[in-house]
Amino acid sequence: MGSSGFSWTLADHPRLPKGKTIALVVLDGWGEAKPDQYNCIHIAETPTMDSLKKGAPEKWRLVRAHGTAVGLPTEDDMGNSEVGHNALGAGRIFAQGAKLVDSALASGKIYDGEGFNYIKESFATSTLHLIGLLSDGGVHSRLDQVQLLLKGSAEHGAKRIRVHILTDGRDVLDGSSVGFVEILENDLAGLRAKGIDAQIASGGGRMYVTMDRYENDWEVVKRGWDAQVLGEAPYQFTSAVEAVKKLRQAPKANDQYLPPFVIVDDNGKPVGPIVDGDAVVTFNFRADRMVMIAKSLEYEDFDKFDRVRVPKIRYAGMLQYDGELKLPSRYLVSPPEIDRTSGEYLVHNGVRTFACSETVKFGHVTFFWNGNRSGYFNPELEEYVEIPSDSGITFNVKPKMKALEIAEKARDAILSGKFDQVRVNLPNGDMVGHTGDIEATVVACKVADEAVKMILDAIEQVGGIYVVTADHGNAEDMVKRNKTGQPQLDKSGNIQILTSHTLEPVPVAIGGPGLAPGARFRSDVPNGGLANIAATVMNLHGFEAPEDYEPTLIEVVG
């Protein structure tokens, strides 16, 4: 790249000194919304975050964390931890999963690519299997994309199609699964009318079947494998609509945790196990909950559970889910090529970096932060620490999670003097917020605030600087709302709990004894988003950001 004049060397900032230790804290799922009884951040005792807010407008402000600010197609698209950390780390806005897939489907380019041509080789004699989340939530997948892929696959020669559905209830309302299955069944009936053998073959709830992440619980993936590949599950039905309706009748049943089921014919035989010669596509565009199933489908050498039978298949992901592992090796849509991330620049400029979270968000503060890249840029200058998350329980059971352990690691890293940047993710607001348990989410927010205090106290001791922000909203609004903003009620008159992310902006606060006098937030970047934080942090390290980065949020006056 030398011939193009490119250099990793960053110019010195004219007004801000180098050498200050910076704590960069990301509160996961911590947005800003009106205070009411469904705003767990408001209800919780959060004296540290409350005190930071008093620094507005010069030391505290809001930034956008959803929609086009993080590369998603529309302002109705909720942010998520993956695109949020991509934006935080990259300093620029890249078209993200859903947007890339939308574009490839709209142009038809998806059908010309290597990935589709690879699976297409199975169409003449074998079955095309589609596996993924059946939902219009837009976080992991979207129903309309699945509909287009079904139609396009049939038009490009698929004669036998089986869909293996995973019900949502997390990014969309619980109970909405029935409607999604009915829509899909209607589309499949249309394909059958054209002579294509198309039907649903298996299903189960996303948190219980297939969609585990970060190797938390391989049993989840095994349940999916057994149903999708082996055609074995504890429940058998002749219709997917009947399956979902019946399984939802069990006490405490919800879409997220529906048990696995297979669809059988009149003779009780599964209609669509995956066999030799078949093509398989996992159609989620979001990576984190597809990596484990991708490994089970792609790796010959695999020991996480007994696969019993390993069919020789042609497998492709909707996207490549892990760029470093090259997993899967075939994919229908090429990922955003995120280059020159802030982390890579800073390491090239000698900034020693420590990053830490617990398992459920460790990948966000490392892999996603670094542009969907695993590993270190320079192991001599970086240290990444993962604290194992609780497993085998839902996070509302232990809402404190590992926040204090993460804060202790950060504190020790700050006080050690070995690092210039100490970066953490505190997952509580998001992971506990997703359970819909308001009481537990209040506890989660309180402990996250305590963790922030521990880190800020350490920064105080070393004369450093802090940047406290979030990746998207969640815990600040735990109720579904109608068009007037009032809580929405179900048929029984109960409020409908919101378990998903939100469209709310998130805070960013700067401070600490090392912050140069006169450094403050600018007032001329009113629509700033997460991507603006990278240039801001580079400035606080004493460097100018690259010219094509989103503008910094800070200025130095006086």
Coordinates of C-alpha atoms in Angstrom, one line a residue:
M1 CA 0.0 0.0 0.0
G2 CA 3.1 2.2 0.2
S3 CA 2.8 3.3 -3.4
S4 CA -0.6 4.9 -2.7
G5 CA 0.9 7.1 0.0
F6 CA -1.1 5.3 2.7
S7 CA 0.4 5.5 6.2
W8 CA -0.8 4.2 9.6
T9 CA 0.9 7.1 11.3
L10 CA -1.6 9.5 12.8
A11 CA -0.9 13.2 13.1
D12 CA -0.5 14.7 16.6
H13 CA -3.5 16.6 17.9
P14 CA -2.6 20.3 18.1
R15 CA -4.3 20.8 21.5
L16 CA -4.6 17.5 23.2
P17 CA -1.7 15.7 24.9
K18 CA -0.6 12.1 24.5
G19 CA 0.0 9.7 27.3
K20 CA -3.2 9.8 29.3
T21 CA -4.8 6.5 30.3
I22 CA -8.3 6.3 28.8
A23 CA -11.1 4.1 30.1
L24 CA -13.6 3.4 27.4
V25 CA -16.8 1.9 28.9
V26 CA -19.6 0.6 26.8
L27 CA -22.9 0.0 28.8
D28 CA -24.8 -2.6 26.7
G29 CA -28.5 -1.9 26.2
W30 CA -28.4 1.5 28.0
G31 CA -30.5 4.1 26.1
E32 CA -32.0 7.4 27.1
A33 CA -35.8 7.6 27.4
K34 CA -38.5 9.4 29.3
P35 CA -38.5 8.5 33.0
D36 CA -41.4 6.3 34.0
Q37 CA -42.0 3.0 35.8
Y38 CA -40.9 1.0 32.7
N39 CA -37.6 2.8 32.5
C40 CA -35.3 0.5 34.5
I41 CA -32.4 2.9 34.3
H42 CA -34.6 5.6 35.8
I43 CA -35.9 3.3 38.6
A44 CA -32.5 1.9 39.5
E45 CA -30.1 3.7 41.8
T46 CA -27.5 4.9 39.4
P47 CA -25.6 7.7 41.1
T48 CA -22.6 7.5 38.9
M49 CA -24.4 7.8 35.6
D50 CA -26.7 10.4 37.1
S51 CA -23.7 12.5 38.1
L52 CA -22.2 12.2 34.5
K53 CA -25.5 13.5 33.1
K54 CA -25.1 16.7 35.1
G55 CA -22.1 17.5 32.8
A56 CA -24.5 18.2 29.9
P57 CA -24.0 19.7 27.4
E58 CA -20.3 20.1 27.5
K59 CA -19.3 16.7 29.0
W60 CA -22.5 14.6 28.4
R61 CA -24.6 14.3 25.3
L62 CA -26.7 11.8 23.3
V63 CA -25.8 10.0 20.1
R64 CA -27.7 7.9 17.6
A65 CA -27.3 4.2 17.8
H66 CA -29.9 2.8 15.4
G67 CA -30.9 3.0 11.7
T68 CA -28.6 4.7 9.2
A69 CA -26.3 5.9 12.0
V70 CA -25.0 2.3 12.3
G71 CA -25.4 1.3 8.6
L72 CA -28.9 -0.2 8.8
P73 CA -31.5 0.4 6.1
T74 CA -34.1 2.6 7.8
E75 CA -34.7 4.7 10.9
D76 CA -37.2 2.0 12.0
D77 CA -34.3 -0.5 12.4
M78 CA -33.2 -1.0 16.0
G79 CA -29.5 -1.0 16.7
N80 CA -27.8 -4.0 18.0
S81 CA -24.5 -4.9 19.7
E82 CA -22.8 -6.1 16.6
V83 CA -23.5 -3.0 14.3
G84 CA -23.0 -0.8 17.4
H85 CA -19.5 -2.1 18.2
N86 CA -18.6 -2.1 14.5
A87 CA -19.5 1.6 14.3
L88 CA -17.7 2.4 17.6
G89 CA -14.5 0.7 16.5
A90 CA -14.6 1.6 12.8
G91 CA -15.2 5.3 13.0
R92 CA -17.2 5.2 9.8
I93 CA -20.6 3.9 8.8
F94 CA -20.6 0.7 6.8
A95 CA -23.7 -0.9 5.1
Q96 CA -24.6 -3.7 7.5
G97 CA -26.0 -7.2 7.2
A98 CA -29.7 -6.5 6.4
K99 CA -28.8 -3.6 4.1
L100 CA -26.3 -5.8 2.2
V101 CA -28.8 -8.6 1.8
D102 CA -31.6 -6.2 0.8
S103 CA -29.3 -4.8 -2.0
A104 CA -28.2 -8.2 -3.2
L105 CA -31.8 -9.5 -3.3
A106 CA -33.2 -6.3 -5.0
S107 CA -30.5 -6.3 -7.7
G108 CA -30.6 -10.1 -8.1
K109 CA -26.9 -10.1 -7.6
I110 CA -27.3 -12.8 -4.9
Y111 CA -28.2 -15.3 -7.6
D112 CA -25.0 -14.6 -9.6
G113 CA -22.6 -15.0 -6.8
E114 CA -20.3 -17.9 -6.1
G115 CA -22.2 -18.9 -3.0
F116 CA -25.6 -19.3 -4.7
N117 CA -24.0 -21.1 -7.7
Y118 CA -22.4 -23.5 -5.3
I119 CA -25.6 -24.5 -3.6
K120 CA -27.5 -24.5 -6.9
E121 CA -25.5 -27.6 -8.0
S122 CA -27.8 -29.6 -5.6
F123 CA -31.1 -28.3 -7.0
A124 CA -31.5 -30.8 -9.9
T125 CA -31.5 -33.9 -7.7
S126 CA -31.7 -32.9 -4.1
T127 CA -33.3 -30.6 -1.5
L128 CA -32.6 -27.0 -0.6
H129 CA -32.9 -26.4 3.2
L130 CA -33.3 -23.0 4.7
I131 CA -32.6 -22.6 8.4
G132 CA -33.1 -19.4 10.4
L133 CA -35.2 -17.1 12.5
L134 CA -38.7 -16.6 11.2
S135 CA -39.4 -13.0 12.2
D136 CA -39.7 -9.4 11.0
G137 CA -37.6 -8.1 13.9
G138 CA -34.8 -7.2 11.6
V139 CA -32.1 -7.9 14.2
H140 CA -31.1 -11.4 13.1
S141 CA -33.2 -12.0 10.0
R142 CA -36.3 -10.6 8.2
L143 CA -39.3 -12.5 6.9
D144 CA -39.4 -10.6 3.6
Q145 CA -35.9 -11.6 2.8
V146 CA -36.7 -15.3 3.4
Q147 CA -39.8 -14.8 1.1
L148 CA -37.7 -13.3 -1.6
L149 CA -35.0 -16.0 -1.3
L150 CA -37.6 -18.8 -1.5
K151 CA -39.1 -17.2 -4.7
G152 CA -35.7 -16.6 -6.2
S153 CA -34.4 -20.1 -5.4
A154 CA -37.5 -21.6 -7.1
E155 CA -37.0 -19.4 -10.1
H156 CA -33.4 -20.5 -10.3
G157 CA -34.2 -24.2 -10.3
A158 CA -34.9 -25.4 -6.8
K159 CA -37.5 -28.2 -7.1
R160 CA -37.7 -29.4 -3.5
I161 CA -37.4 -26.9 -0.6
R162 CA -37.6 -27.5 3.2
V163 CA -37.6 -24.6 5.7
H164 CA -36.5 -25.2 9.3
I165 CA -38.0 -22.4 11.4
L166 CA -36.8 -20.8 14.6
T167 CA -39.5 -18.8 16.5
D168 CA -38.6 -15.4 17.9
G169 CA -40.5 -13.6 20.7
R170 CA -37.4 -11.7 21.6
D171 CA -37.0 -9.0 18.9
V172 CA -40.7 -9.1 18.3
L173 CA -43.8 -9.7 20.5
D174 CA -44.2 -13.1 22.1
G175 CA -47.0 -14.9 20.3
S176 CA -46.3 -13.3 16.9
S177 CA -44.7 -16.6 15.7
V178 CA -48.1 -18.0 14.7
G179 CA -48.7 -15.2 12.2
F180 CA -45.2 -15.5 10.7
V181 CA -45.7 -19.3 10.2
E182 CA -49.1 -18.7 8.6
I183 CA -47.5 -16.2 6.2
L184 CA -44.7 -18.6 5.3
E185 CA -47.2 -21.5 4.8
N186 CA -49.1 -19.4 2.4
D187 CA -46.0 -18.7 0.4
L188 CA -45.0 -22.4 0.3
A189 CA -48.6 -23.3 -0.8
G190 CA -48.1 -20.9 -3.7
L191 CA -44.8 -22.6 -4.7
R192 CA -46.5 -26.0 -4.4
A193 CA -49.2 -24.8 -6.8
K194 CA -46.3 -24.2 -9.3
G195 CA -45.1 -27.8 -8.9
I196 CA -42.4 -27.2 -6.4
D197 CA -42.3 -29.5 -3.4
A198 CA -41.9 -26.9 -0.6
Q199 CA -42.8 -27.2 3.0
I200 CA -41.7 -26.5 6.6
A201 CA -39.7 -29.5 8.0
S202 CA -38.9 -28.6 11.6
G203 CA -38.9 -25.8 14.2
G204 CA -38.2 -24.7 17.7
G205 CA -37.7 -21.5 19.8
R206 CA -34.6 -19.5 19.1
M207 CA -33.2 -19.6 22.7
Y208 CA -33.7 -23.3 23.1
V209 CA -33.0 -24.6 19.5
T210 CA -30.0 -23.8 17.3
M211 CA -29.3 -20.1 18.1
D212 CA -26.8 -20.3 20.9
R213 CA -23.7 -18.1 20.8
Y214 CA -20.2 -17.9 22.1
E215 CA -20.2 -21.6 22.8
N216 CA -22.4 -21.0 25.8
D217 CA -24.5 -24.2 25.5
W218 CA -23.9 -26.7 22.7
E219 CA -27.1 -28.6 23.7
V220 CA -29.0 -25.8 22.1
V221 CA -27.3 -26.4 18.7
K222 CA -27.7 -30.2 19.2
R223 CA -31.4 -29.9 19.6
G224 CA -31.5 -28.1 16.3
W225 CA -29.2 -30.7 14.6
D226 CA -31.4 -33.6 15.8
A227 CA -34.5 -32.0 14.4
Q228 CA -33.1 -30.5 11.2
V229 CA -30.6 -33.2 10.1
L230 CA -31.8 -36.3 11.8
G231 CA -35.5 -35.6 11.7
E232 CA -35.8 -36.4 15.4
A233 CA -37.5 -34.3 18.1
P234 CA -39.7 -34.8 21.2
Y235 CA -42.7 -33.5 19.3
Q236 CA -44.1 -34.4 15.9
F237 CA -46.9 -32.6 14.0
T238 CA -48.3 -32.7 10.5
S239 CA -48.5 -28.9 10.3
A240 CA -46.2 -26.2 11.6
V241 CA -49.1 -23.8 12.4
E242 CA -50.6 -26.6 14.6
A243 CA -47.2 -27.2 16.1
V244 CA -46.6 -23.7 17.2
K245 CA -50.2 -23.2 18.5
K246 CA -50.1 -26.5 20.4
L247 CA -46.7 -26.0 22.0
R248 CA -47.6 -22.4 23.0
Q249 CA -50.4 -23.8 25.2
A250 CA -48.0 -25.4 27.7
P251 CA -47.6 -23.5 31.0
K252 CA -45.2 -20.6 30.8
A253 CA -44.5 -21.4 27.1
N254 CA -43.2 -18.6 24.9
D255 CA -41.8 -18.2 21.4
Q256 CA -38.2 -17.9 22.5
Y257 CA -38.2 -21.3 24.2
L258 CA -40.5 -23.5 22.2
P259 CA -39.2 -27.1 22.3
P260 CA -38.0 -28.7 19.0
F261 CA -40.5 -30.3 16.7
V262 CA -40.5 -32.1 13.3
I263 CA -43.2 -32.1 10.7
V264 CA -44.2 -35.7 9.6
D265 CA -46.2 -37.0 6.8
D266 CA -49.4 -39.1 7.1
N267 CA -47.2 -42.2 7.8
G268 CA -45.4 -40.5 10.6
K269 CA -42.2 -40.0 8.6
P270 CA -40.2 -36.7 8.9
V271 CA -40.8 -34.7 5.7
G272 CA -37.4 -33.0 5.6
P273 CA -34.3 -34.4 7.3
I274 CA -31.0 -33.1 5.7
V275 CA -29.3 -35.9 3.7
D276 CA -26.3 -36.5 1.4
G277 CA -26.4 -34.2 -1.6
D278 CA -28.6 -31.6 -0.1
A279 CA -28.0 -27.8 -0.1
V280 CA -28.3 -25.9 3.2
V281 CA -28.5 -22.1 3.7
T282 CA -28.6 -20.5 7.1
F283 CA -30.5 -17.3 6.3
N284 CA -29.8 -15.1 9.3
F285 CA -27.7 -12.1 8.4
R286 CA -26.5 -11.4 11.9
A287 CA -23.4 -13.4 12.8
D288 CA -23.3 -14.2 16.5
R289 CA -26.0 -16.8 16.8
M290 CA -25.1 -18.6 13.5
V291 CA -21.4 -19.3 14.2
M292 CA -22.1 -22.5 16.2
I293 CA -24.5 -24.1 13.8
A294 CA -22.1 -23.1 11.0
K295 CA -19.4 -25.0 12.7
S296 CA -21.6 -28.1 13.1
L297 CA -22.6 -28.0 9.4
E298 CA -19.2 -27.2 8.0
Y299 CA -16.5 -28.8 10.1
E300 CA -15.4 -32.4 9.4
D301 CA -13.5 -32.4 12.7
F302 CA -16.1 -31.6 15.3
D303 CA -16.4 -32.8 18.9
K304 CA -18.9 -30.5 20.6
F305 CA -21.7 -33.1 20.4
D306 CA -22.4 -36.4 18.7
R307 CA -23.8 -35.5 15.3
V308 CA -24.7 -39.2 14.7
R309 CA -25.0 -38.8 11.0
V310 CA -23.0 -36.2 9.0
P311 CA -24.5 -35.7 5.6
K312 CA -22.3 -34.5 2.7
I313 CA -24.0 -31.2 1.9
R314 CA -23.4 -28.0 0.1
Y315 CA -23.6 -25.3 2.8
A316 CA -23.6 -21.5 2.6
G317 CA -24.5 -18.8 5.1
M318 CA -26.5 -15.7 4.1
L319 CA -23.2 -13.9 5.0
Q320 CA -19.9 -15.0 6.3
Y321 CA -20.3 -15.1 10.0
D322 CA -16.7 -15.0 11.1
G323 CA -14.1 -13.4 8.8
E324 CA -11.1 -14.7 10.8
L325 CA -12.3 -18.3 10.9
K326 CA -13.6 -17.9 7.3
L327 CA -16.8 -19.4 8.5
P328 CA -18.8 -20.5 6.6
S329 CA -16.4 -20.8 3.6
R330 CA -19.3 -20.2 1.2
Y331 CA -21.9 -17.4 1.6
L332 CA -24.6 -15.7 -0.5
V333 CA -23.7 -12.1 0.2
S334 CA -20.3 -10.6 0.8
P335 CA -19.8 -8.9 4.2
P336 CA -18.9 -5.2 4.6
E337 CA -15.2 -4.9 4.3
I338 CA -14.3 -2.9 7.4
D339 CA -10.7 -1.8 7.2
R340 CA -8.5 0.7 9.1
T341 CA -10.4 0.5 12.4
S342 CA -9.5 2.8 15.2
G343 CA -8.1 -0.1 17.2
E344 CA -5.7 -1.0 14.4
Y345 CA -4.6 2.7 13.9
L346 CA -4.0 3.1 17.6
V347 CA -1.9 0.0 18.0
H348 CA 0.2 1.1 14.9
N349 CA 0.7 4.4 16.9
G350 CA 1.9 2.6 20.0
V351 CA -1.3 2.7 22.0
R352 CA -1.3 -0.2 24.5
T353 CA -4.8 -1.7 24.7
F354 CA -6.6 -3.8 27.2
A355 CA -10.1 -5.1 26.4
C356 CA -12.4 -7.1 28.7
S357 CA -15.9 -8.4 29.0
E358 CA -17.7 -11.6 29.9
T359 CA -18.4 -14.3 27.4
V360 CA -21.7 -13.0 26.1
K361 CA -20.2 -9.6 25.0
F362 CA -16.5 -10.4 24.8
G363 CA -16.7 -10.8 21.0
H364 CA -18.3 -7.3 20.8
V365 CA -15.4 -5.5 22.6
T366 CA -12.8 -7.4 20.5
F367 CA -14.0 -9.0 17.2
F368 CA -16.8 -6.6 16.3
W369 CA -14.9 -3.6 17.6
N370 CA -12.0 -4.6 15.3
G371 CA -14.1 -4.8 12.1
N372 CA -15.2 -8.4 12.4
R373 CA -11.7 -9.6 12.9
S374 CA -10.5 -12.2 15.5
G375 CA -7.3 -12.0 17.4
Y376 CA -4.8 -9.3 18.1
F377 CA -3.3 -6.7 15.7
N378 CA -0.1 -6.8 17.8
P379 CA 0.0 -9.2 20.8
E380 CA 2.9 -7.2 22.3
L381 CA 0.7 -4.2 22.7
E382 CA -2.7 -5.8 23.4
E383 CA -4.4 -8.0 26.0
Y384 CA -7.9 -9.3 25.8
V385 CA -9.5 -10.9 28.8
E386 CA -12.7 -13.0 28.7
I387 CA -14.6 -13.7 32.0
P388 CA -16.8 -16.8 31.7
S389 CA -20.6 -15.9 31.7
D390 CA -23.0 -17.8 33.9
S391 CA -24.4 -20.7 31.8
G392 CA -27.5 -22.9 32.2
I393 CA -29.6 -20.1 33.6
T394 CA -31.5 -17.1 32.2
F395 CA -29.7 -13.8 33.1
N396 CA -32.6 -12.5 35.3
V397 CA -31.7 -15.2 37.8
K398 CA -28.3 -13.6 38.4
P399 CA -28.8 -10.1 37.1
K400 CA -25.4 -8.8 38.5
M401 CA -23.8 -11.1 35.9
K402 CA -20.0 -10.4 35.9
A403 CA -20.1 -6.6 35.9
L404 CA -18.0 -6.2 39.1
E405 CA -15.5 -8.8 37.9
I406 CA -15.1 -6.9 34.6
A407 CA -14.7 -3.6 36.5
E408 CA -12.1 -5.2 38.8
K409 CA -10.1 -6.4 35.8
A410 CA -10.4 -2.9 34.2
R411 CA -9.4 -1.2 37.5
D412 CA -6.3 -3.4 37.8
A413 CA -5.4 -2.8 34.2
I414 CA -5.7 1.0 34.7
L415 CA -3.7 1.0 37.9
S416 CA -1.0 -1.3 36.4
G417 CA 0.2 1.5 34.2
K418 CA 0.7 -1.0 31.4
F419 CA -2.1 0.3 29.1
D420 CA -3.1 3.5 27.4
Q421 CA -6.6 2.3 26.6
V422 CA -8.8 0.1 28.8
R423 CA -12.0 -0.9 27.0
V424 CA -14.8 -2.8 28.5
N425 CA -18.4 -3.9 27.8
L426 CA -20.8 -4.2 30.8
P427 CA -23.6 -6.5 29.4
N428 CA -26.2 -6.2 32.2
G429 CA -28.8 -3.8 30.8
D430 CA -29.0 -5.7 27.5
M431 CA -28.8 -9.3 28.6
V432 CA -31.2 -8.9 31.6
G433 CA -33.4 -6.5 29.7
H434 CA -34.0 -9.2 27.1
T435 CA -35.6 -11.5 29.7
G436 CA -38.4 -8.9 30.2
D437 CA -38.0 -9.1 34.0
I438 CA -38.3 -5.5 35.1
E439 CA -37.3 -6.1 38.7
A440 CA -34.1 -8.0 37.6
T441 CA -33.3 -5.4 35.0
V442 CA -33.4 -2.7 37.7
V443 CA -30.8 -4.7 39.7
A444 CA -28.8 -5.1 36.5
C445 CA -28.7 -1.3 35.9
K446 CA -27.7 -0.6 39.6
V447 CA -24.7 -3.0 39.4
A448 CA -23.6 -1.7 36.0
D449 CA -23.5 1.8 37.6
E450 CA -21.4 0.4 40.5
A451 CA -19.0 -1.1 37.9
V452 CA -18.7 2.2 36.1
K453 CA -17.8 3.9 39.5
M454 CA -15.1 1.4 40.2
I455 CA -13.5 2.1 36.8
L456 CA -13.9 5.9 37.1
D457 CA -12.3 5.8 40.6
A458 CA -9.2 4.1 39.1
I459 CA -9.0 6.7 36.3
E460 CA -9.1 9.4 39.1
Q461 CA -6.2 7.8 40.8
V462 CA -4.0 7.7 37.6
G463 CA -5.0 11.2 36.3
G464 CA -6.7 9.6 33.3
I465 CA -9.7 10.3 31.1
Y466 CA -13.0 8.4 30.8
V467 CA -15.4 7.9 27.9
V468 CA -18.6 6.3 29.0
T469 CA -21.2 5.3 26.3
A470 CA -23.5 2.6 25.2
D471 CA -24.1 0.5 22.0
H472 CA -28.0 0.7 21.8
G473 CA -31.0 1.0 23.9
N474 CA -32.9 -1.7 25.8
A475 CA -33.3 -1.3 29.6
E476 CA -34.7 2.2 29.4
D477 CA -38.0 1.1 28.0
M478 CA -39.4 -2.3 28.9
V479 CA -43.0 -1.9 27.6
K480 CA -44.5 -2.1 24.1
R481 CA -46.1 1.3 23.3
N482 CA -49.0 2.3 21.0
K483 CA -48.8 5.2 18.5
T484 CA -49.4 7.8 21.2
G485 CA -46.6 6.4 23.4
Q486 CA -48.8 4.9 26.0
P487 CA -48.2 1.3 27.2
Q488 CA -49.9 -1.2 25.0
L489 CA -52.2 -3.8 26.5
D490 CA -53.0 -7.3 25.5
K491 CA -56.5 -8.8 25.2
S492 CA -56.6 -9.5 28.9
G493 CA -55.7 -5.9 29.7
N494 CA -52.1 -6.6 30.8
I495 CA -49.2 -4.5 29.6
Q496 CA -47.1 -6.0 26.9
I497 CA -43.5 -6.3 28.0
L498 CA -40.8 -5.3 25.5
T499 CA -37.8 -7.6 25.4
S500 CA -36.2 -6.1 22.4
H501 CA -33.7 -3.3 21.8
T502 CA -35.1 0.2 21.2
L503 CA -34.7 3.1 18.8
E504 CA -33.6 5.5 21.6
P505 CA -30.3 7.4 21.5
V506 CA -27.5 6.6 24.0
P507 CA -25.4 8.7 26.2
V508 CA -21.7 9.5 25.8
A509 CA -19.8 11.2 28.7
I510 CA -16.2 12.5 28.9
G511 CA -14.2 13.5 31.9
G512 CA -11.5 12.7 34.4
P513 CA -8.5 14.6 35.8
G514 CA -6.5 14.0 32.6
L515 CA -9.1 15.7 30.3
A516 CA -7.5 18.9 29.0
P517 CA -9.0 22.2 30.2
G518 CA -11.3 23.5 27.5
A519 CA -12.0 20.1 26.0
R520 CA -15.8 19.8 25.6
F521 CA -18.5 18.4 23.2
R522 CA -19.1 20.5 20.1
S523 CA -22.5 21.9 19.4
D524 CA -22.2 21.6 15.7
V525 CA -22.6 17.8 15.4
P526 CA -26.2 17.5 16.6
N527 CA -26.9 14.2 14.7
G528 CA -23.7 12.5 15.8
G529 CA -23.8 8.7 16.2
L530 CA -21.7 5.9 17.5
A531 CA -19.3 6.1 14.6
N532 CA -18.3 9.7 15.8
I533 CA -16.9 8.2 19.0
A534 CA -13.8 6.7 17.4
A535 CA -12.4 10.0 16.2
T536 CA -13.3 11.4 19.7
V537 CA -11.2 8.7 21.4
M538 CA -8.3 9.1 19.0
N539 CA -8.3 12.9 19.8
L540 CA -8.2 12.1 23.6
H541 CA -5.2 9.8 22.9
G542 CA -3.5 12.9 21.4
F543 CA -4.0 12.1 17.7
E544 CA -5.9 13.5 14.8
A545 CA -8.4 11.0 13.3
P546 CA -8.1 10.0 9.7
E547 CA -9.8 12.4 7.3
D548 CA -12.5 10.0 6.2
Y549 CA -13.6 9.1 9.8
E550 CA -16.9 10.5 11.0
P551 CA -16.1 13.9 12.7
T552 CA -15.0 14.1 16.3
L553 CA -17.6 15.1 18.9
I554 CA -15.1 17.3 20.9
E555 CA -13.3 20.6 20.5
V556 CA -10.9 22.5 22.7
V557 CA -11.7 26.1 23.6
G558 CA -9.8 28.8 25.3

